[in-house]
mmCIF file of C-alpha atoms in Angstrom:
data_model
loop_
_atom_site.group_PDB
_atom_site.id
_atom_site.type_symbol
_atom_site.label_atom_id
_atom_site.label_comp_id
_atom_site.label_asym_id
_atom_site.label_seq_id
_atom_site.Cartn_x
_atom_site.Cartn_y
_atom_site.Cartn_z
ATOM 1 C CA MET A 245 -36.718 -8.957 -11.209
ATOM 2 C CA LYS A 246 -40.482 -9.465 -10.996
ATOM 3 C CA ALA A 247 -40.052 -13.093 -12.021
ATOM 4 C CA PHE A 248 -37.309 -13.639 -9.449
ATOM 5 C CA MET A 249 -39.368 -12.104 -6.621
ATOM 6 C CA ASP A 250 -42.421 -14.127 -7.638
ATOM 7 C CA ARG A 251 -40.328 -17.299 -7.551
ATOM 8 C CA LEU A 252 -39.226 -16.479 -4.009
ATOM 9 C CA THR A 253 -42.794 -16.026 -2.791
ATOM 10 C CA ALA A 254 -43.904 -19.193 -4.585
ATOM 11 C CA TRP A 255 -41.139 -21.027 -2.730
ATOM 12 C CA ARG A 256 -41.230 -20.153 0.977
ATOM 13 C CA ILE A 257 -40.925 -16.363 1.385
ATOM 14 C CA PRO A 258 -44.322 -15.019 2.561
ATOM 15 C CA GLY A 259 -44.007 -11.676 0.773
ATOM 16 C CA ASN A 260 -41.409 -9.210 -0.471
ATOM 17 C CA SER A 261 -40.965 -5.668 -1.700
ATOM 18 C CA ILE A 262 -38.261 -3.743 -3.554
ATOM 19 C CA SER A 263 -37.258 -0.254 -4.641
ATOM 20 C CA VAL A 264 -34.499 0.401 -7.190
ATOM 21 C CA CYS A 265 -33.108 3.904 -7.638
ATOM 22 C CA LEU A 266 -30.822 5.229 -10.354
ATOM 23 C CA GLU A 267 -29.368 8.736 -10.304
ATOM 24 C CA ASN A 268 -31.580 9.605 -7.330
ATOM 25 C CA LYS A 269 -34.816 8.582 -9.030
ATOM 26 C CA GLU A 270 -36.905 5.548 -8.218
ATOM 27 C CA VAL A 271 -36.966 3.552 -11.452
ATOM 28 C CA PHE A 272 -38.544 0.295 -10.289
ATOM 29 C CA THR A 273 -40.753 -0.852 -7.439
ATOM 30 C CA TYR A 274 -42.567 -4.133 -6.982
ATOM 31 C CA GLN A 275 -44.262 -6.257 -4.336
ATOM 32 C CA SER A 276 -45.053 -9.965 -4.364
ATOM 33 C CA GLY A 277 -46.839 -12.350 -2.019
ATOM 34 C CA TYR A 278 -48.617 -11.512 1.226
ATOM 35 C CA ASP A 279 -47.957 -9.222 4.165
ATOM 36 C CA SER A 280 -50.195 -11.534 6.230
ATOM 37 C CA MET A 281 -50.501 -15.183 5.288
ATOM 38 C CA GLU A 282 -53.366 -15.648 7.751
ATOM 39 C CA ARG A 283 -55.497 -12.878 6.253
ATOM 40 C CA LYS A 284 -54.182 -13.396 2.704
ATOM 41 C CA THR A 285 -53.665 -9.645 2.308
ATOM 42 C CA LYS A 286 -51.447 -8.793 -0.641
ATOM 43 C CA MET A 287 -48.130 -7.080 -0.038
ATOM 44 C CA SER A 288 -48.434 -3.344 -0.653
ATOM 45 C CA GLY A 289 -45.909 -0.586 -1.227
ATOM 46 C CA ASP A 290 -46.741 1.277 1.988
ATOM 47 C CA ARG A 291 -46.239 -1.734 4.272
ATOM 48 C CA LEU A 292 -43.747 -1.222 7.122
ATOM 49 C CA PHE A 293 -41.023 -3.727 7.990
ATOM 50 C CA ASN A 294 -38.754 -4.359 10.946
ATOM 51 C CA ILE A 295 -35.417 -4.169 9.127
ATOM 52 C CA PHE A 296 -33.161 -5.333 11.982
ATOM 53 C CA SER A 297 -29.481 -4.944 10.966
ATOM 54 C CA CYS A 298 -30.244 -2.725 7.991
ATOM 55 C CA SER A 299 -30.477 -0.164 10.811
ATOM 56 C CA LYS A 300 -26.679 -0.347 11.062
ATOM 57 C CA PRO A 301 -25.872 1.749 7.941
ATOM 58 C CA LEU A 302 -28.030 4.526 9.426
ATOM 59 C CA THR A 303 -26.085 4.318 12.691
ATOM 60 C CA VAL A 304 -22.659 4.502 11.087
ATOM 61 C CA THR A 305 -23.883 7.389 8.916
ATOM 62 C CA ALA A 306 -25.036 9.265 12.013
ATOM 63 C CA ALA A 307 -21.662 8.721 13.671
ATOM 64 C CA LEU A 308 -19.728 9.703 10.545
ATOM 65 C CA GLN A 309 -21.607 13.004 10.411
ATOM 66 C CA LEU A 310 -19.990 13.804 13.760
ATOM 67 C CA TYR A 311 -16.641 12.540 12.463
ATOM 68 C CA GLU A 312 -16.942 15.018 9.592
ATOM 69 C CA LYS A 313 -17.434 17.829 12.113
ATOM 70 C CA GLY A 314 -14.217 16.966 13.934
ATOM 71 C CA TYR A 315 -15.695 15.461 17.103
ATOM 72 C CA PHE A 316 -13.524 12.349 16.889
ATOM 73 C CA LEU A 317 -10.937 10.424 14.905
ATOM 74 C CA LEU A 318 -11.380 6.748 14.185
ATOM 75 C CA ASP A 319 -8.538 5.713 16.462
ATOM 76 C CA ASP A 320 -9.735 7.718 19.463
ATOM 77 C CA PRO A 321 -10.356 5.475 22.483
ATOM 78 C CA LEU A 322 -13.952 4.761 23.368
ATOM 79 C CA TYR A 323 -13.288 5.702 26.996
ATOM 80 C CA ASP A 324 -12.835 9.345 25.929
ATOM 81 C CA PHE A 325 -16.606 9.363 25.417
ATOM 82 C CA ILE A 326 -17.810 6.632 27.768
ATOM 83 C CA PRO A 327 -15.307 6.369 30.657
ATOM 84 C CA GLU A 328 -16.726 3.028 31.808
ATOM 85 C CA TYR A 329 -14.716 1.422 28.969
ATOM 86 C CA LYS A 330 -11.345 2.577 30.360
ATOM 87 C CA ARG A 331 -10.384 -0.814 31.800
ATOM 88 C CA MET A 332 -11.713 -3.840 29.949
ATOM 89 C CA MET A 333 -11.335 -7.510 30.816
ATOM 90 C CA ILE A 334 -11.061 -10.435 28.394
ATOM 91 C CA LYS A 335 -12.549 -13.851 29.128
ATOM 92 C CA ASP A 336 -10.853 -16.795 27.444
ATOM 93 C CA ALA A 337 -12.360 -20.157 26.482
ATOM 94 C CA ASP A 338 -11.520 -21.575 29.919
ATOM 95 C CA GLY A 339 -13.247 -18.716 31.737
ATOM 96 C CA ASN A 340 -10.030 -16.984 32.818
ATOM 97 C CA LEU A 341 -10.056 -13.186 33.004
ATOM 98 C CA THR A 342 -7.153 -10.966 31.944
ATOM 99 C CA GLU A 343 -6.990 -7.229 31.405
ATOM 100 C CA ALA A 344 -7.038 -6.027 27.798
ATOM 101 C CA LYS A 345 -3.740 -4.544 26.636
ATOM 102 C CA LYS A 346 -5.349 -2.202 24.097
ATOM 103 C CA PRO A 347 -8.290 0.157 24.461
ATOM 104 C CA ILE A 348 -11.409 -0.175 22.336
ATOM 105 C CA THR A 349 -11.327 2.550 19.696
ATOM 106 C CA LEU A 350 -14.135 4.016 17.638
ATOM 107 C CA ARG A 351 -12.668 2.261 14.601
ATOM 108 C CA HIS A 352 -13.169 -1.050 16.444
ATOM 109 C CA LEU A 353 -16.847 -0.174 16.924
ATOM 110 C CA PHE A 354 -17.376 0.719 13.270
ATOM 111 C CA THR A 355 -15.613 -2.438 12.068
ATOM 112 C CA MET A 356 -17.005 -4.951 14.594
ATOM 113 C CA THR A 357 -13.526 -5.734 15.935
ATOM 114 C CA ALA A 358 -13.965 -4.536 19.529
ATOM 115 C CA GLY A 359 -14.307 -7.984 21.089
ATOM 116 C CA LEU A 360 -17.940 -7.410 22.095
ATOM 117 C CA THR A 361 -20.640 -10.058 21.601
ATOM 118 C CA TYR A 362 -24.372 -10.088 20.889
ATOM 119 C CA ALA A 363 -25.231 -11.694 24.241
ATOM 120 C CA SER A 364 -27.986 -9.910 26.153
ATOM 121 C CA ASN A 365 -28.598 -12.435 28.955
ATOM 122 C CA THR A 366 -25.603 -11.229 30.955
ATOM 123 C CA PRO A 367 -25.060 -9.627 34.395
ATOM 124 C CA ALA A 368 -24.578 -6.262 32.685
ATOM 125 C CA PHE A 369 -28.061 -6.355 31.186
ATOM 126 C CA ASP A 370 -29.539 -7.494 34.506
ATOM 127 C CA LYS A 371 -27.878 -4.508 36.174
ATOM 128 C CA ALA A 372 -29.194 -2.137 33.498
ATOM 129 C CA ARG A 373 -32.762 -3.414 33.948
ATOM 130 C CA ALA A 374 -32.527 -2.835 37.684
ATOM 131 C CA LEU A 375 -30.998 0.643 37.342
ATOM 132 C CA THR A 376 -33.580 1.816 34.794
ATOM 133 C CA ASP A 377 -36.651 0.049 36.214
ATOM 134 C CA GLY A 378 -36.830 -1.891 32.962
ATOM 135 C CA LYS A 379 -36.914 1.190 30.717
ATOM 136 C CA MET A 380 -33.394 0.430 29.454
ATOM 137 C CA ASN A 381 -32.423 3.802 28.012
ATOM 138 C CA THR A 382 -29.589 3.479 25.508
ATOM 139 C CA LEU A 383 -26.715 5.152 27.329
ATOM 140 C CA SER A 384 -27.413 3.452 30.677
ATOM 141 C CA VAL A 385 -27.454 0.026 29.043
ATOM 142 C CA ILE A 386 -24.223 0.669 27.141
ATOM 143 C CA LYS A 387 -22.459 1.931 30.260
ATOM 144 C CA CYS A 388 -23.425 -1.267 32.070
ATOM 145 C CA LEU A 389 -22.289 -3.348 29.095
ATOM 146 C CA ALA A 390 -18.697 -2.283 29.825
ATOM 147 C CA GLU A 391 -18.768 -4.645 32.841
ATOM 148 C CA ASP A 392 -19.137 -7.726 30.621
ATOM 149 C CA PRO A 393 -15.783 -9.203 29.517
ATOM 150 C CA LEU A 394 -14.633 -9.078 25.913
ATOM 151 C CA SER A 395 -14.119 -12.180 23.782
ATOM 152 C CA PHE A 396 -10.661 -11.136 22.587
ATOM 153 C CA GLU A 397 -8.150 -8.297 22.447
ATOM 154 C CA PRO A 398 -9.664 -5.248 20.685
ATOM 155 C CA GLY A 399 -8.703 -5.207 17.016
ATOM 156 C CA GLU A 400 -7.812 -8.890 16.869
ATOM 157 C CA ARG A 401 -10.632 -10.069 14.602
ATOM 158 C CA TRP A 402 -14.121 -9.371 13.261
ATOM 159 C CA GLN A 403 -17.050 -10.558 15.359
ATOM 160 C CA TYR A 404 -20.669 -9.555 14.843
ATOM 161 C CA SER A 405 -21.829 -7.884 18.024
ATOM 162 C CA LEU A 406 -23.412 -4.921 19.785
ATOM 163 C CA CYS A 407 -20.667 -2.607 18.482
ATOM 164 C CA HIS A 408 -23.103 -0.371 16.631
ATOM 165 C CA ASP A 409 -25.376 -0.118 19.665
ATOM 166 C CA VAL A 410 -22.351 1.225 21.536
ATOM 167 C CA LEU A 411 -21.713 3.583 18.606
ATOM 168 C CA ALA A 412 -25.282 4.880 18.970
ATOM 169 C CA ALA A 413 -24.488 5.691 22.613
ATOM 170 C CA VAL A 414 -21.379 7.594 21.487
ATOM 171 C CA VAL A 415 -23.616 9.654 19.175
ATOM 172 C CA GLU A 416 -25.801 10.434 22.183
ATOM 173 C CA VAL A 417 -22.817 11.547 24.266
ATOM 174 C CA ILE A 418 -21.362 13.804 21.557
ATOM 175 C CA SER A 419 -24.652 15.287 20.345
ATOM 176 C CA GLY A 420 -26.411 15.551 23.700
ATOM 177 C CA LYS A 421 -29.542 14.110 22.073
ATOM 178 C CA ARG A 422 -31.416 10.826 22.271
ATOM 179 C CA PHE A 423 -30.198 8.682 19.400
ATOM 180 C CA ARG A 424 -33.642 8.487 17.793
ATOM 181 C CA ASP A 425 -33.886 12.294 17.888
ATOM 182 C CA TYR A 426 -30.441 12.772 16.383
ATOM 183 C CA VAL A 427 -31.197 10.426 13.481
ATOM 184 C CA ARG A 428 -34.617 11.960 12.895
ATOM 185 C CA GLU A 429 -33.198 15.500 12.797
ATOM 186 C CA ASN A 430 -30.046 14.756 10.793
ATOM 187 C CA ILE A 431 -31.005 11.899 8.443
ATOM 188 C CA PHE A 432 -34.747 11.216 8.339
ATOM 189 C CA ALA A 433 -35.938 14.837 8.121
ATOM 190 C CA PRO A 434 -33.326 16.094 5.614
ATOM 191 C CA LEU A 435 -34.064 13.164 3.294
ATOM 192 C CA GLY A 436 -37.860 13.367 3.649
ATOM 193 C CA MET A 437 -38.045 9.989 5.384
ATOM 194 C CA ASN A 438 -41.379 10.544 7.089
ATOM 195 C CA ASP A 439 -42.266 6.867 7.480
ATOM 196 C CA SER A 440 -39.279 5.598 9.506
ATOM 197 C CA TYR A 441 -39.376 4.892 13.245
ATOM 198 C CA TYR A 442 -37.231 3.693 16.141
ATOM 199 C CA HIS A 443 -40.186 2.682 18.308
ATOM 200 C CA ASN A 444 -43.050 1.462 16.178
ATOM 201 C CA GLU A 445 -45.872 1.056 18.704
ATOM 202 C CA ALA A 446 -47.925 3.830 17.114
ATOM 203 C CA VAL A 447 -47.772 2.209 13.673
ATOM 204 C CA LEU A 448 -47.782 -1.472 14.620
ATOM 205 C CA ASP A 449 -50.941 -2.129 12.608
ATOM 206 C CA ARG A 450 -49.007 -1.208 9.445
ATOM 207 C CA VAL A 451 -46.038 -3.488 10.186
ATOM 208 C CA ALA A 452 -45.929 -6.719 8.184
ATOM 209 C CA GLU A 453 -46.373 -9.908 10.171
ATOM 210 C CA MET A 454 -43.092 -11.740 10.771
ATOM 211 C CA TYR A 455 -42.627 -15.449 10.191
ATOM 212 C CA ARG A 456 -40.167 -18.242 10.706
ATOM 213 C CA TYR A 457 -40.113 -21.130 8.254
ATOM 214 C CA GLU A 458 -40.392 -24.493 10.011
ATOM 215 C CA ASN A 459 -39.261 -27.448 7.952
ATOM 216 C CA SER A 460 -38.264 -30.805 9.375
ATOM 217 C CA ALA A 461 -38.567 -32.786 6.165
ATOM 218 C CA GLU A 462 -35.533 -31.351 4.390
ATOM 219 C CA SER A 463 -32.438 -29.299 5.026
ATOM 220 C CA ASP A 464 -33.014 -25.620 5.765
ATOM 221 C CA ILE A 465 -31.409 -24.535 2.509
ATOM 222 C CA VAL A 466 -33.013 -26.211 -0.476
ATOM 223 C CA LYS A 467 -33.050 -25.559 -4.173
ATOM 224 C CA LEU A 468 -35.471 -22.835 -5.179
ATOM 225 C CA GLN A 469 -38.602 -24.343 -6.669
ATOM 226 C CA SER A 470 -41.428 -22.762 -8.577
ATOM 227 C CA ALA A 471 -44.082 -24.904 -6.943
ATOM 228 C CA SER A 472 -46.674 -23.213 -4.783
ATOM 229 C CA ALA A 473 -45.889 -22.941 -1.078
ATOM 230 C CA GLY A 474 -48.721 -25.284 -0.215
ATOM 231 C CA THR A 475 -47.186 -28.216 -2.059
ATOM 232 C CA GLN A 476 -43.920 -28.210 -0.122
ATOM 233 C CA ALA A 477 -42.964 -29.761 3.184
ATOM 234 C CA GLY A 478 -42.851 -27.252 6.012
ATOM 235 C CA HIS A 479 -44.778 -24.106 6.805
ATOM 236 C CA ALA A 480 -44.350 -20.529 7.976
ATOM 237 C CA VAL A 481 -45.048 -19.780 11.653
ATOM 238 C CA ASN A 482 -46.143 -16.305 12.727
ATOM 239 C CA VAL A 483 -43.685 -15.057 15.386
ATOM 240 C CA GLY A 484 -45.222 -11.649 16.078
ATOM 241 C CA LYS A 485 -43.858 -8.189 15.383
ATOM 242 C CA ALA A 486 -41.433 -7.625 18.265
ATOM 243 C CA VAL A 487 -37.754 -6.836 17.620
ATOM 244 C CA SER A 488 -35.667 -8.905 19.996
ATOM 245 C CA HIS A 489 -32.778 -6.420 20.122
ATOM 246 C CA VAL A 490 -34.885 -3.500 21.326
ATOM 247 C CA PHE A 491 -34.264 -4.164 25.003
ATOM 248 C CA GLY A 492 -36.711 -1.662 26.492
ATOM 249 C CA ASN A 493 -39.132 1.130 25.654
ATOM 250 C CA GLU A 494 -36.368 3.755 25.864
ATOM 251 C CA TYR A 495 -33.679 1.734 24.102
ATOM 252 C CA ASP A 496 -32.810 3.102 20.654
ATOM 253 C CA SER A 497 -31.049 0.157 19.065
ATOM 254 C CA GLY A 498 -28.269 1.258 16.751
ATOM 255 C CA GLY A 499 -27.985 -2.285 15.466
ATOM 256 C CA ALA A 500 -31.608 -3.281 14.917
ATOM 257 C CA GLY A 501 -34.073 -0.567 15.895
ATOM 258 C CA VAL A 502 -35.581 0.828 12.701
ATOM 259 C CA THR A 503 -39.023 0.104 11.257
ATOM 260 C CA THR A 504 -39.588 1.634 7.837
ATOM 261 C CA SER A 505 -41.159 1.240 4.422
ATOM 262 C CA VAL A 506 -39.181 0.156 1.381
ATOM 263 C CA SER A 507 -39.782 3.464 -0.385
ATOM 264 C CA ASP A 508 -38.696 5.461 2.675
ATOM 265 C CA TYR A 509 -35.440 3.602 3.320
ATOM 266 C CA SER A 510 -34.634 3.772 -0.381
ATOM 267 C CA LYS A 511 -34.315 7.559 0.007
ATOM 268 C CA PHE A 512 -31.400 6.949 2.378
ATOM 269 C CA ALA A 513 -29.760 4.334 0.162
ATOM 270 C CA SER A 514 -30.136 6.568 -2.877
ATOM 271 C CA ALA A 515 -28.427 9.452 -1.088
ATOM 272 C CA LEU A 516 -25.399 7.256 -0.332
ATOM 273 C CA ALA A 517 -25.242 6.285 -4.022
ATOM 274 C CA ASN A 518 -25.229 9.929 -5.083
ATOM 275 C CA GLY A 519 -22.403 11.473 -3.101
ATOM 276 C CA GLY A 520 -24.476 11.847 0.061
ATOM 277 C CA VAL A 521 -27.076 14.077 -1.591
ATOM 278 C CA GLY A 522 -30.721 13.059 -1.268
ATOM 279 C CA ARG A 523 -33.647 13.691 -3.581
ATOM 280 C CA THR A 524 -34.451 16.741 -1.446
ATOM 281 C CA GLY A 525 -31.064 18.263 -2.322
ATOM 282 C CA GLU A 526 -29.868 17.917 1.278
ATOM 283 C CA GLN A 527 -26.413 16.413 1.847
ATOM 284 C CA ILE A 528 -26.033 13.938 4.714
ATOM 285 C CA LEU A 529 -22.408 12.851 4.092
ATOM 286 C CA SER A 530 -19.573 14.017 1.865
ATOM 287 C CA PRO A 531 -18.396 11.876 -1.072
ATOM 288 C CA GLY A 532 -15.012 11.413 0.612
ATOM 289 C CA THR A 533 -16.615 10.029 3.752
ATOM 290 C CA ILE A 534 -18.664 7.594 1.684
ATOM 291 C CA GLU A 535 -15.423 6.407 0.059
ATOM 292 C CA LEU A 536 -13.990 5.822 3.534
ATOM 293 C CA LEU A 537 -17.193 4.056 4.584
ATOM 294 C CA ARG A 538 -16.958 1.561 1.722
ATOM 295 C CA THR A 539 -13.203 0.926 1.910
ATOM 296 C CA ASN A 540 -12.281 -2.481 3.334
ATOM 297 C CA GLN A 541 -10.898 -2.046 6.844
ATOM 298 C CA LEU A 542 -10.100 -5.664 7.696
ATOM 299 C CA SER A 543 -6.713 -7.309 7.441
ATOM 300 C CA GLU A 544 -6.502 -10.937 6.407
ATOM 301 C CA ALA A 545 -6.005 -11.937 10.049
ATOM 302 C CA GLN A 546 -9.027 -9.932 11.195
ATOM 303 C CA SER A 547 -11.198 -11.576 8.522
ATOM 304 C CA VAL A 548 -10.906 -15.073 9.979
ATOM 305 C CA ASN A 549 -14.587 -15.035 11.102
ATOM 306 C CA PHE A 550 -15.883 -12.986 8.170
ATOM 307 C CA THR A 551 -17.006 -16.108 6.328
ATOM 308 C CA TRP A 552 -20.759 -15.885 5.796
ATOM 309 C CA PRO A 553 -21.568 -17.505 2.414
ATOM 310 C CA GLN A 554 -23.361 -14.447 1.018
ATOM 311 C CA LEU A 555 -20.222 -12.375 1.723
ATOM 312 C CA ARG A 556 -17.712 -14.328 -0.355
ATOM 313 C CA GLY A 557 -15.523 -11.818 -2.172
ATOM 314 C CA TYR A 558 -16.463 -9.011 0.202
ATOM 315 C CA GLY A 559 -14.496 -7.086 2.780
ATOM 316 C CA TYR A 560 -15.935 -5.001 5.598
ATOM 317 C CA GLY A 561 -15.745 -1.228 5.706
ATOM 318 C CA LEU A 562 -17.113 1.082 8.383
ATOM 319 C CA GLY A 563 -20.176 -1.039 9.134
ATOM 320 C CA VAL A 564 -20.927 -2.322 5.642
ATOM 321 C CA ARG A 565 -19.856 -5.164 3.352
ATOM 322 C CA THR A 566 -17.838 -3.950 0.366
ATOM 323 C CA LEU A 567 -17.093 -5.902 -2.812
ATOM 324 C CA THR A 568 -13.347 -6.490 -3.165
ATOM 325 C CA ASP A 569 -13.045 -9.626 -5.332
ATOM 326 C CA ILE A 570 -15.449 -10.134 -8.235
ATOM 327 C CA ALA A 571 -14.119 -13.587 -9.093
ATOM 328 C CA LYS A 572 -14.498 -14.908 -5.552
ATOM 329 C CA SER A 573 -17.953 -13.371 -5.116
ATOM 330 C CA GLY A 574 -19.318 -14.600 -8.440
ATOM 331 C CA SER A 575 -20.973 -11.196 -8.735
ATOM 332 C CA CYS A 576 -21.604 -9.308 -11.957
ATOM 333 C CA GLY A 577 -21.617 -6.038 -10.033
ATOM 334 C CA SER A 578 -19.017 -3.308 -9.492
ATOM 335 C CA LEU A 579 -16.033 -3.293 -7.165
ATOM 336 C CA GLY A 580 -16.862 -1.149 -4.151
ATOM 337 C CA GLU A 581 -20.573 -1.956 -4.195
ATOM 338 C CA PHE A 582 -21.570 -1.928 -0.531
ATOM 339 C CA GLY A 583 -24.447 -2.540 1.855
ATOM 340 C CA TRP A 584 -25.735 -4.874 4.551
ATOM 341 C CA GLY A 585 -28.601 -7.225 5.410
ATOM 342 C CA GLY A 586 -31.083 -7.758 8.227
ATOM 343 C CA ALA A 587 -32.259 -10.783 10.203
ATOM 344 C CA ALA A 588 -35.754 -10.876 8.678
ATOM 345 C CA GLY A 589 -34.700 -10.490 5.052
ATOM 346 C CA ALA A 590 -33.975 -6.817 4.438
ATOM 347 C CA THR A 591 -30.938 -5.974 2.322
ATOM 348 C CA VAL A 592 -29.492 -2.744 0.957
ATOM 349 C CA LEU A 593 -27.093 -2.355 -1.960
ATOM 350 C CA VAL A 594 -25.358 0.906 -2.868
ATOM 351 C CA ASP A 595 -23.173 1.391 -5.961
ATOM 352 C CA PRO A 596 -21.807 4.959 -6.224
ATOM 353 C CA SER A 597 -20.045 4.179 -9.526
ATOM 354 C CA LEU A 598 -23.460 3.794 -11.188
ATOM 355 C CA LYS A 599 -25.404 6.039 -8.791
ATOM 356 C CA LEU A 600 -27.445 2.906 -8.152
ATOM 357 C CA SER A 601 -29.178 1.720 -4.996
ATOM 358 C CA VAL A 602 -31.642 -1.019 -4.125
ATOM 359 C CA PHE A 603 -33.555 -1.790 -0.973
ATOM 360 C CA TYR A 604 -35.296 -5.139 -0.824
ATOM 361 C CA THR A 605 -37.009 -6.824 2.081
ATOM 362 C CA HIS A 606 -39.101 -9.767 3.104
ATOM 363 C CA HIS A 607 -40.299 -10.709 6.593
ATOM 364 C CA MET A 608 -39.018 -14.126 7.603
ATOM 365 C CA LEU A 609 -36.594 -14.601 10.490
ATOM 366 C CA ASN A 610 -34.686 -17.420 8.795
ATOM 367 C CA PRO A 611 -34.356 -15.377 5.618
ATOM 368 C CA HIS A 612 -31.998 -17.592 3.554
ATOM 369 C CA GLU A 613 -29.575 -14.730 2.960
ATOM 370 C CA GLU A 614 -26.991 -17.062 1.426
ATOM 371 C CA TYR A 615 -29.561 -17.991 -1.211
ATOM 372 C CA TYR A 616 -31.429 -14.841 -2.124
ATOM 373 C CA GLN A 617 -28.836 -12.082 -1.654
ATOM 374 C CA PRO A 618 -26.231 -13.139 -4.271
ATOM 375 C CA ARG A 619 -28.979 -13.993 -6.756
ATOM 376 C CA LEU A 620 -30.782 -10.718 -6.152
ATOM 377 C CA ARG A 621 -27.579 -8.782 -6.827
ATOM 378 C CA ASN A 622 -26.939 -10.610 -10.098
ATOM 379 C CA VAL A 623 -30.519 -10.164 -11.295
ATOM 380 C CA LEU A 624 -30.303 -6.458 -10.462
ATOM 381 C CA TYR A 625 -27.131 -5.820 -12.445
ATOM 382 C CA THR A 626 -28.371 -7.881 -15.374
ATOM 383 C CA CYS A 627 -31.554 -5.785 -15.514
ATOM 384 C CA LEU A 628 -29.508 -2.602 -15.799
ATOM 385 C CA GLY A 629 -27.961 -3.584 -19.117
ATOM 386 C CA ARG A 630 -25.115 -1.141 -18.476
ATOM 387 C CA ARG A 631 -21.386 -1.417 -18.733
ATOM 388 C CA ILE A 632 -19.867 -1.618 -15.262
ATOM 389 C CA PRO A 633 -17.060 0.957 -14.845
#
């Protein structure tokens, strides 16, 4: 694993960090490269990262805690909790509007099949900015979002979108708490995650610089080379530390809002790998709920857009990829291994059959997920030297 991570940072990844846990104990941690290429400061284990969509497993966990307490069923309509979603319109490719025949359900939010998009330059967001004087608190934004038309009939197909941001608003409605407060009280605190944040202004000096790799001399995806970064065409451009999907200073993004350290997030991943029980002994989800979480929810018809290269052989559960076909994936891992990735290079893997979890991240906004994620998974399982159940 060290050799693989070093090869990545010798190629074009500025720096990376990893934590591997087995049976709720951290058994391997490593950092390679730089957290700042300008200052040439080495990556360290306490560096913070914007993890973007690796925030999503935390959001679905928060919502499933309320599911476990009987506050909702998966097929309950969203409008039971946010009435603004009672009557939804669909906009077709020609710009025609028709009324949706089916309501959005909470299952649609978990599984990214609601028909929502990731667009934030819409009239709904303009209205939310005006109503909140730019503060953009979560629930106000999500209520306004109901005025934007859907892309298709709810449940028709998978489409990556703001579904989990809407789910965060549902958590706020049910719990009566700000989303950040709910997660802190019910996930971060019980697991001892004292270095995880929804708004990172107070710790910005500890957040790794973020980069985008600019390369006009060759295709964006090239064969991994062991040459030093300075000998290759292209270069990394510092793009600052802002998270584009945090829309205001009161917006708790369910889809992209968390800043954390690798060791801190690994406490969460490890709990999911061990029946919901963290290293502190606190239980955040039941084993049965984790089984539901990692069970493929998509039909073949719904999977038409679920075609990202790094997800070959995977289905989609309640907000996570889940391995369903070892042959198609080319993975040497276990069926039911699950997780997700983030826009700047974070990725989480959870394997309850081995009580195994890994959290890896780098900090580049074109992270080459289709390259590093499948290879990282295979290196991980090879290092274990265990028989897969």
